[in-house]
Coordinates of C-alpha atoms and ligand atoms in Angstrom, one line a residue:
X1 CA -49.5 87.6 -5.5
X2 CA -53.1 86.2 -5.2
X3 CA -55.2 88.4 -3.0
X4 CA -58.8 88.9 -2.0
X5 CA -59.6 85.8 0.0
X6 CA -61.6 86.5 3.1
X7 CA -60.5 83.2 4.6
X8 CA -58.6 82.8 7.9
X9 CA -55.8 80.5 8.8
X10 CA -54.9 79.8 12.4
X11 CA -51.3 78.7 12.7
X12 CA -49.8 77.4 16.0
X13 CA -46.1 77.7 16.3
X14 CA -46.0 80.6 13.9
X15 CA -43.2 82.5 15.7
X16 CA -40.4 80.5 14.1
X17 CA -39.2 77.8 11.7
X18 CA -41.7 75.9 9.6
X19 CA -44.7 77.6 11.1
X20 CA -43.4 81.1 10.3
X21 CA -42.7 80.1 6.7
X22 CA -46.2 78.7 6.5
X23 CA -47.6 82.0 7.8
X24 CA -45.7 83.9 5.0
X25 CA -47.3 81.6 2.4
X26 CA -50.8 82.1 3.7
X27 CA -50.2 85.9 3.8
X28 CA -48.9 85.9 0.2
X29 CA -52.2 84.3 -0.8
X30 CA -54.2 87.0 1.1
X31 CA -55.4 84.9 4.0
X32 CA -56.3 86.6 7.3
X33 CA -54.2 85.1 10.0
X34 CA -54.4 84.1 13.6
X35 CA -50.8 83.6 14.9
X36 CA -50.3 81.5 18.0
X37 CA -47.3 80.7 20.2
X38 CA -45.8 81.6 23.6
X39 CA -43.6 84.4 22.1
X40 CA -45.9 87.4 21.8
X41 CA -43.2 89.8 20.7
X42 CA -41.9 87.6 17.9
X43 CA -45.5 87.1 16.7
X44 CA -46.1 90.9 16.7
X45 CA -43.0 91.4 14.7
X46 CA -44.1 88.8 12.2
X47 CA -47.6 90.4 12.0
X48 CA -46.0 93.8 11.2
X49 CA -43.8 92.2 8.5
X50 CA -46.8 90.5 6.9
X51 CA -49.0 93.5 7.0
X52 CA -46.3 95.6 5.3
X53 CA -45.2 93.1 2.7
X54 CA -48.4 91.4 1.7
X55 CA -52.1 92.4 1.2
X56 CA -53.0 90.7 4.4
X57 CA -54.4 93.2 6.8
X58 CA -56.1 91.2 9.5
X59 CA -53.5 89.5 11.6
X60 CA -54.5 88.5 15.1
X61 CA -51.8 87.5 17.6
X62 CA -52.7 85.1 20.4
X63 CA -50.2 84.2 23.0
X64 CA -50.7 80.7 24.4
X65 CA -48.7 78.0 26.0
X66 CA -50.2 74.9 24.4
X67 CA -48.3 72.5 26.7
X68 CA -50.7 73.5 29.5
X69 CA -53.9 71.8 30.5
X70 CA -57.0 73.5 28.9
X71 CA -54.9 75.7 26.6
X72 CA -56.6 74.4 23.4
X73 CA -60.1 75.1 24.8
X74 CA -59.0 78.6 25.9
X75 CA -57.6 79.3 22.5
X76 CA -60.7 78.2 20.8
X77 CA -62.9 80.3 23.1
X78 CA -60.7 83.4 22.4
X79 CA -61.0 82.9 18.7
X80 CA -64.8 82.5 19.0
X81 CA -65.1 85.6 21.2
X82 CA -63.4 87.6 18.5
X83 CA -65.9 86.4 16.0
X84 CA -63.3 84.7 13.8
X85 CA -64.2 81.7 11.6
X86 CA -61.1 79.5 11.1
X87 CA -61.1 78.1 7.6
X88 CA -57.6 76.5 7.9
X89 CA -56.1 75.1 11.0
X90 CA -52.3 74.5 11.1
X91 CA -51.1 72.4 14.1
X92 CA -47.4 73.2 13.8
X93 CA -46.3 74.0 17.4
X94 CA -44.1 71.2 18.6
X95 CA -40.9 70.5 20.4
X96 CA -38.5 67.6 20.8
X97 CA -36.5 66.2 23.8
X98 CA -33.1 64.5 23.2
X99 CA -31.4 61.9 25.3
X100 CA -31.6 58.4 26.8
X101 CA -35.1 57.9 28.0
X102 CA -34.1 55.8 31.1
X103 CA -31.7 58.2 32.7
X104 CA -31.0 61.3 30.7
X105 CA -34.3 63.0 29.8
X106 CA -36.5 64.9 32.2
X107 CA -40.1 63.7 32.8
X108 CA -41.5 67.2 33.2
X109 CA -40.2 68.2 29.8
X110 CA -41.4 65.0 28.2
X111 CA -44.8 65.3 29.7
X112 CA -45.1 68.9 28.5
X113 CA -44.0 67.8 25.0
X114 CA -46.6 65.0 24.9
X115 CA -49.3 67.6 25.9
X116 CA -48.1 70.1 23.2
X117 CA -47.4 67.6 20.4
X118 CA -50.4 65.3 20.8
X119 CA -53.1 66.4 23.4
X120 CA -53.4 70.1 22.3
X121 CA -53.1 69.1 18.6
X122 CA -55.9 66.6 19.1
X123 CA -58.1 69.0 21.1
X124 CA -57.7 71.8 18.6
X125 CA -58.5 69.5 15.8
X126 CA -61.6 68.3 17.7
X127 CA -62.9 71.8 18.4
X128 CA -62.2 73.4 14.9
X129 CA -63.0 70.2 12.9
X130 CA -66.5 70.1 14.4
X131 CA -67.2 73.6 13.1
X132 CA -65.7 72.8 9.7
X133 CA -67.8 69.6 9.3
X134 CA -70.9 71.6 10.2
X135 CA -70.0 74.2 7.5
X136 CA -68.8 71.3 5.2
X137 CA -65.7 73.3 4.4
X138 CA -62.2 73.5 5.9
X139 CA -58.6 72.3 5.9
X140 CA -56.3 71.1 8.6
X141 CA -52.5 70.6 8.4
X142 CA -50.8 68.5 11.1
X143 CA -47.1 68.5 11.6
X144 CA -46.0 64.9 11.6
X145 CA -42.4 64.0 10.7
X146 CA -40.4 61.4 8.9
X147 CA -39.8 59.9 12.3
X148 CA -43.6 59.2 12.5
X149 CA -42.8 56.0 10.6
X150 CA -39.5 55.0 12.2
X151 CA -38.3 54.3 15.7
X152 CA -36.0 57.1 16.8
X153 CA -33.7 56.2 19.7
X154 CA -32.5 59.2 21.8
X155 CA -35.7 61.0 20.7
X156 CA -38.0 58.1 21.7
X157 CA -40.9 60.1 23.2
X158 CA -40.8 62.7 20.5
X159 CA -40.9 60.0 17.8
X160 CA -43.8 58.4 19.7
X161 CA -45.7 61.7 19.6
X162 CA -45.1 62.1 15.8
X163 CA -46.2 58.5 15.2
X164 CA -49.4 59.4 17.0
X165 CA -49.9 62.5 14.8
X166 CA -49.5 60.5 11.6
X167 CA -51.8 57.7 12.7
X168 CA -54.5 60.1 14.0
X169 CA -54.4 62.2 10.8
X170 CA -54.6 59.2 8.5
X171 CA -57.6 57.9 10.4
X172 CA -59.4 61.2 10.1
X173 CA -58.6 61.3 6.3
X174 CA -60.8 58.3 6.1
X175 CA -63.5 59.6 8.4
X176 CA -63.7 62.8 6.4
X177 CA -64.3 61.1 3.0
X178 CA -67.5 62.4 1.4
X179 CA -67.1 65.9 3.0
X180 CA -65.4 69.1 1.8
X181 CA -63.1 69.0 4.8
X182 CA -59.6 67.7 4.3
X183 CA -56.7 66.9 6.7
X184 CA -53.1 66.6 5.7
X185 CA -50.0 65.3 7.5
X186 CA -46.7 67.1 6.7
X187 CA -43.7 64.8 7.2
X188 CA -40.5 66.8 7.1
X189 CA -37.0 65.3 7.4
X190 CA -34.5 67.1 9.7
X191 CA -35.0 70.8 9.0
X192 CA -32.9 73.9 9.7
X193 CA -34.9 75.6 12.4
X194 CA -34.4 76.1 16.1
X195 CA -35.9 72.7 16.8
X196 CA -32.6 70.8 17.5
X197 CA -31.2 73.5 19.7
X198 CA -34.4 73.6 21.8
X199 CA -34.4 69.8 22.0
X200 CA -30.8 69.7 23.3
X201 CA -29.7 67.9 20.1
X202 CA -27.6 70.7 18.5
X203 CA -24.4 68.7 18.3
X204 CA -25.8 65.5 16.8
X205 CA -24.9 64.1 13.3
X206 CA -28.4 64.7 12.0
X207 CA -27.7 68.5 12.1
X208 CA -25.0 68.1 9.5
X209 CA -27.7 67.8 6.7
X210 CA -30.7 69.9 7.2
X211 CA -33.5 70.8 4.9
X212 CA -34.6 74.4 4.2
X213 CA -37.8 75.3 6.2
X214 CA -38.9 77.5 3.2
X215 CA -39.0 74.3 1.0
X216 CA -40.7 72.3 3.8
X217 CA -43.4 74.9 4.2
X218 CA -44.0 75.2 0.5
X219 CA -44.4 71.4 0.1
X220 CA -46.8 71.3 3.0
X221 CA -48.8 74.2 1.8
X222 CA -49.2 72.7 -1.7
X223 CA -50.3 69.3 -0.3
X224 CA -52.7 71.1 2.1
X225 CA -54.3 73.1 -0.7
X226 CA -54.7 70.0 -2.8
X227 CA -56.3 68.2 0.1
X228 CA -53.7 65.4 0.0
X229 CA -53.5 62.9 2.9
X230 CA -49.8 63.3 3.5
X231 CA -46.6 64.7 2.1
X232 CA -43.0 63.9 2.7
X233 CA -41.3 67.3 2.2
X234 CA -38.4 67.4 -0.2
X235 CA -36.9 65.3 -3.0
X236 CA -36.5 61.6 -3.8
X237 CA -34.0 60.8 -1.0
X238 CA -36.5 62.1 1.7
X239 CA -39.4 60.3 0.1
X240 CA -37.3 57.1 0.0
X241 CA -37.1 57.2 3.8
X242 CA -40.9 56.6 4.0
X243 CA -40.6 53.6 1.6
X244 CA -37.5 52.4 3.6
X245 CA -39.6 52.3 6.7
X246 CA -41.8 49.7 5.0
X247 CA -38.9 47.6 3.8
X248 CA -36.1 47.5 6.4
X249 CA -36.6 45.8 9.8
X250 CA -37.4 48.0 12.8
X251 CA -34.1 46.9 14.3
X252 CA -32.1 48.2 11.3
X253 CA -34.1 51.4 11.2
X254 CA -33.6 52.1 14.9
X255 CA -29.8 51.5 14.6
X256 CA -29.7 53.9 11.6
X257 CA -31.7 56.6 13.4
X258 CA -29.7 56.2 16.6
X259 CA -26.5 57.0 14.6
X260 CA -28.1 60.1 13.4
X261 CA -29.0 61.3 16.9
X262 CA -25.6 60.6 18.4
X263 CA -23.1 63.4 19.0
X264 CA -20.9 64.4 16.2
X265 CA -17.2 63.7 16.6
X266 CA -14.1 64.6 14.6
X267 CA -14.4 61.4 12.5
X268 CA -18.2 61.6 12.2
X269 CA -19.8 61.8 8.8
X270 CA -23.4 61.7 7.9
X271 CA -24.6 58.8 5.7
X272 CA -22.4 58.7 2.5
X273 CA -23.7 59.2 -1.0
X274 CA -22.8 55.5 -1.7
X275 CA -25.0 54.3 1.1
X276 CA -27.8 56.7 0.1
X277 CA -27.6 55.4 -3.4
X278 CA -27.6 51.7 -2.3
X279 CA -30.7 52.4 -0.2
X280 CA -32.4 54.2 -3.0
X281 CA -31.6 51.3 -5.4
X282 CA -32.9 48.8 -3.0
X283 CA -36.1 50.8 -2.5
X284 CA -36.5 51.2 -6.2
X285 CA -36.3 47.4 -6.7
X286 CA -38.7 46.8 -3.8
X287 CA -41.2 49.2 -5.2
X288 CA -41.2 47.4 -8.5
X289 CA -41.5 44.1 -6.6
X290 CA -44.4 45.3 -4.5
X291 CA -46.2 46.5 -7.5
X292 CA -45.9 43.0 -9.0
X293 CA -47.3 41.6 -5.7
X294 CA -50.2 44.0 -5.9
X295 CA -50.9 43.0 -9.4
X296 CA -50.7 39.2 -8.7
X297 CA -52.9 39.6 -5.6
X298 CA -55.5 41.7 -7.2
X299 CA -55.8 39.0 -9.9
X300 CA -56.4 36.4 -7.1
X301 CA -59.1 38.6 -5.6
X302 CA -61.1 38.9 -8.8
X303 CA -64.4 37.1 -9.0
X304 CA -64.8 34.1 -11.3
X305 CA -66.4 36.1 -14.1
X306 CA -63.7 38.8 -14.1
X307 CA -60.9 36.1 -14.0
X308 CA -62.5 34.4 -16.9
X309 CA -62.5 37.7 -18.8
X310 CA -58.8 38.3 -18.2
X311 CA -58.0 34.6 -19.0
X312 CA -59.9 35.0 -22.3
X313 CA -58.0 38.3 -23.1
X314 CA -54.6 36.9 -22.2
X315 CA -55.2 33.5 -23.9
X316 CA -55.8 35.5 -27.0
X317 CA -52.3 36.8 -26.6
X318 CA -51.1 33.2 -26.2
X319 CA -50.3 33.4 -22.5
X320 CA -51.4 31.1 -19.8
X321 CA -52.7 33.2 -16.9
X322 CA -52.1 31.0 -14.0
X323 CA -48.5 30.3 -15.1
X324 CA -47.9 34.0 -15.6
X325 CA -49.3 34.9 -12.2
X326 CA -47.3 32.3 -10.5
X327 CA -44.1 33.3 -12.3
X328 CA -44.8 37.0 -11.4
X329 CA -45.3 36.0 -7.8
X330 CA -41.9 34.1 -7.7
X331 CA -40.1 36.9 -9.5
X332 CA -41.4 39.7 -7.3
X333 CA -40.8 37.7 -4.1
X334 CA -37.1 37.3 -5.2
X335 CA -37.0 41.0 -6.1
X336 CA -38.4 42.1 -2.8
X337 CA -36.0 39.8 -0.9
X338 CA -33.1 41.1 -2.8
X339 CA -34.1 44.7 -2.3
X340 CA -34.6 44.1 1.4
X341 CA -31.1 42.5 1.6
X342 CA -29.6 45.4 -0.4
X343 CA -31.1 48.0 2.0
X344 CA -30.2 46.1 5.1
X345 CA -26.6 45.5 3.9
X346 CA -26.3 49.2 3.2
X347 CA -27.6 50.1 6.7
X348 CA -25.2 47.5 8.3
X349 CA -22.2 49.0 6.3
X350 CA -23.2 52.4 7.6
X351 CA -23.4 51.2 11.2
X352 CA -20.0 49.4 10.9
X353 CA -18.4 52.5 9.3
X354 CA -19.4 55.0 12.0
Ligands
NAP401 N1 -37.1 70.8 12.4 C1 -37.2 69.6 12.2 O1 -36.3 68.9 11.9 C2 -38.6 69.0 12.1 C3 -38.8 67.7 11.5 C4 -40.0 67.2 11.4 C5 -41.1 67.8 12.1 N2 -40.9 68.9 12.7 C6 -42.1 69.5 13.4 O2 -42.3 70.8 12.8 C7 -43.0 71.6 13.8 C8 -42.3 73.0 13.9 O3 -41.0 72.8 14.3 P1 -39.8 73.7 13.8 O4 -38.8 72.8 13.3 O5 -40.3 74.8 13.0 O6 -39.2 74.3 15.2 P2 -39.1 75.7 15.9 O7 -38.5 76.7 14.9 O8 -38.5 75.5 17.2 O9 -40.7 76.1 16.0 C9 -41.5 75.6 17.0 C10 -42.7 76.5 17.1 O10 -43.6 75.9 18.2 C11 -43.9 76.9 19.1 N3 -44.0 76.3 20.5 C12 -43.1 75.6 21.1 N4 -43.6 75.3 22.4 C13 -44.8 75.8 22.4 C14 -45.8 75.9 23.4 N5 -45.6 75.3 24.6 N6 -47.0 76.5 23.2 C15 -47.2 77.1 22.0 N7 -46.3 77.1 21.0 C16 -45.1 76.5 21.2 C17 -42.6 77.8 19.1 O11 -43.0 79.1 19.6 P3 -42.7 79.7 21.0 O12 -41.4 79.2 21.5 O13 -42.7 81.2 20.8 O14 -43.8 79.2 21.9 C18 -42.3 77.9 17.6 O15 -43.2 78.8 17.0 C19 -42.9 70.8 15.1 O16 -44.2 70.2 15.3 C20 -41.9 69.8 14.9 O17 -42.1 68.7 15.6 C21 -39.7 69.6 12.7

């Protein structure tokens, strides 16, 4: 156990799921904590656990409903009044709402979700980031999702809020370059927390294959500490979803995601290993193809002097550059087209099968 840091991490949504696991990781590294959510009793229980099992002694519990107007400002004021400097901000609190947008979901619930998932997250980032930039030190972790990069029918507004979080975070990554302040987006796949129950999606296919929140928190924590711009939690299959989002059409992605969010039935199965492998293979091919494109395009963008240098070097190896570049372009275009077709066929098979 590493101990002795006098730093403080403020974690919203610390009472359960991914947020609670993140709190445990900070405590193990000796951070002081500010734990925030609506559930004061659960937070107090966690505070007692952390104080007795780790070296963390200063744990402050602040009860706040972040779906309410002005909640972020009130939270910031309370932290300031207590003289706490927040070194790390974790914007984890978030909820989902499941159902057809036109006639099943409730606007009050959706509006509260938009406020919690986007407005409070943005406002807290604004308030604490200003202080971090002034001190030229600090870290922020924002909970995005794998659905940040894909349409998600039956969770349409939720997916919209997570797309916002991802886009907002990546924009700030750029704005913060040259400072010692970093911001990271954590993109989990479906995770085994209370999330789907609370969203009214407990009987959907997606709940048949859930990731462990301990693993998700650990991947997010590592990326945050390294100051990475984003991380897709988990292994290759999860990471391939992000690549898939750049390859498959939005129509195919939406159809795949809709299947996942539909109710389970007796015959329902989540995506088969064969389909997952086909998708992974298509993605692999596409990545190779895209790298080829990048190489060919970077050659085209070189200035005349640099091109001449490369031509000279390659001519010495007996190769004609222009021909090589054109051949590479044609080959990679074919590879990407084949990869795209492989992925889309796999998705179409999946849709037909279920
Ligand atoms: N589980 C997944 O599959 C998944 C996947 C991708 C991203 N995420 C994101 O991960 C984050 C954490 O979710 P989770 O899966 O850990 O779900 P969870 O177990 O339900 O935890 C949600 C946390 O947010 C807090 N919260 C909810 N409404 C709040 C409000 N109005 N004000 C303040 N706090 C509130 C909850 O505490 P109280 O109820 O005590 O207020 C709880 O601590 C969310 O942003 C979610 O969108 C989850």
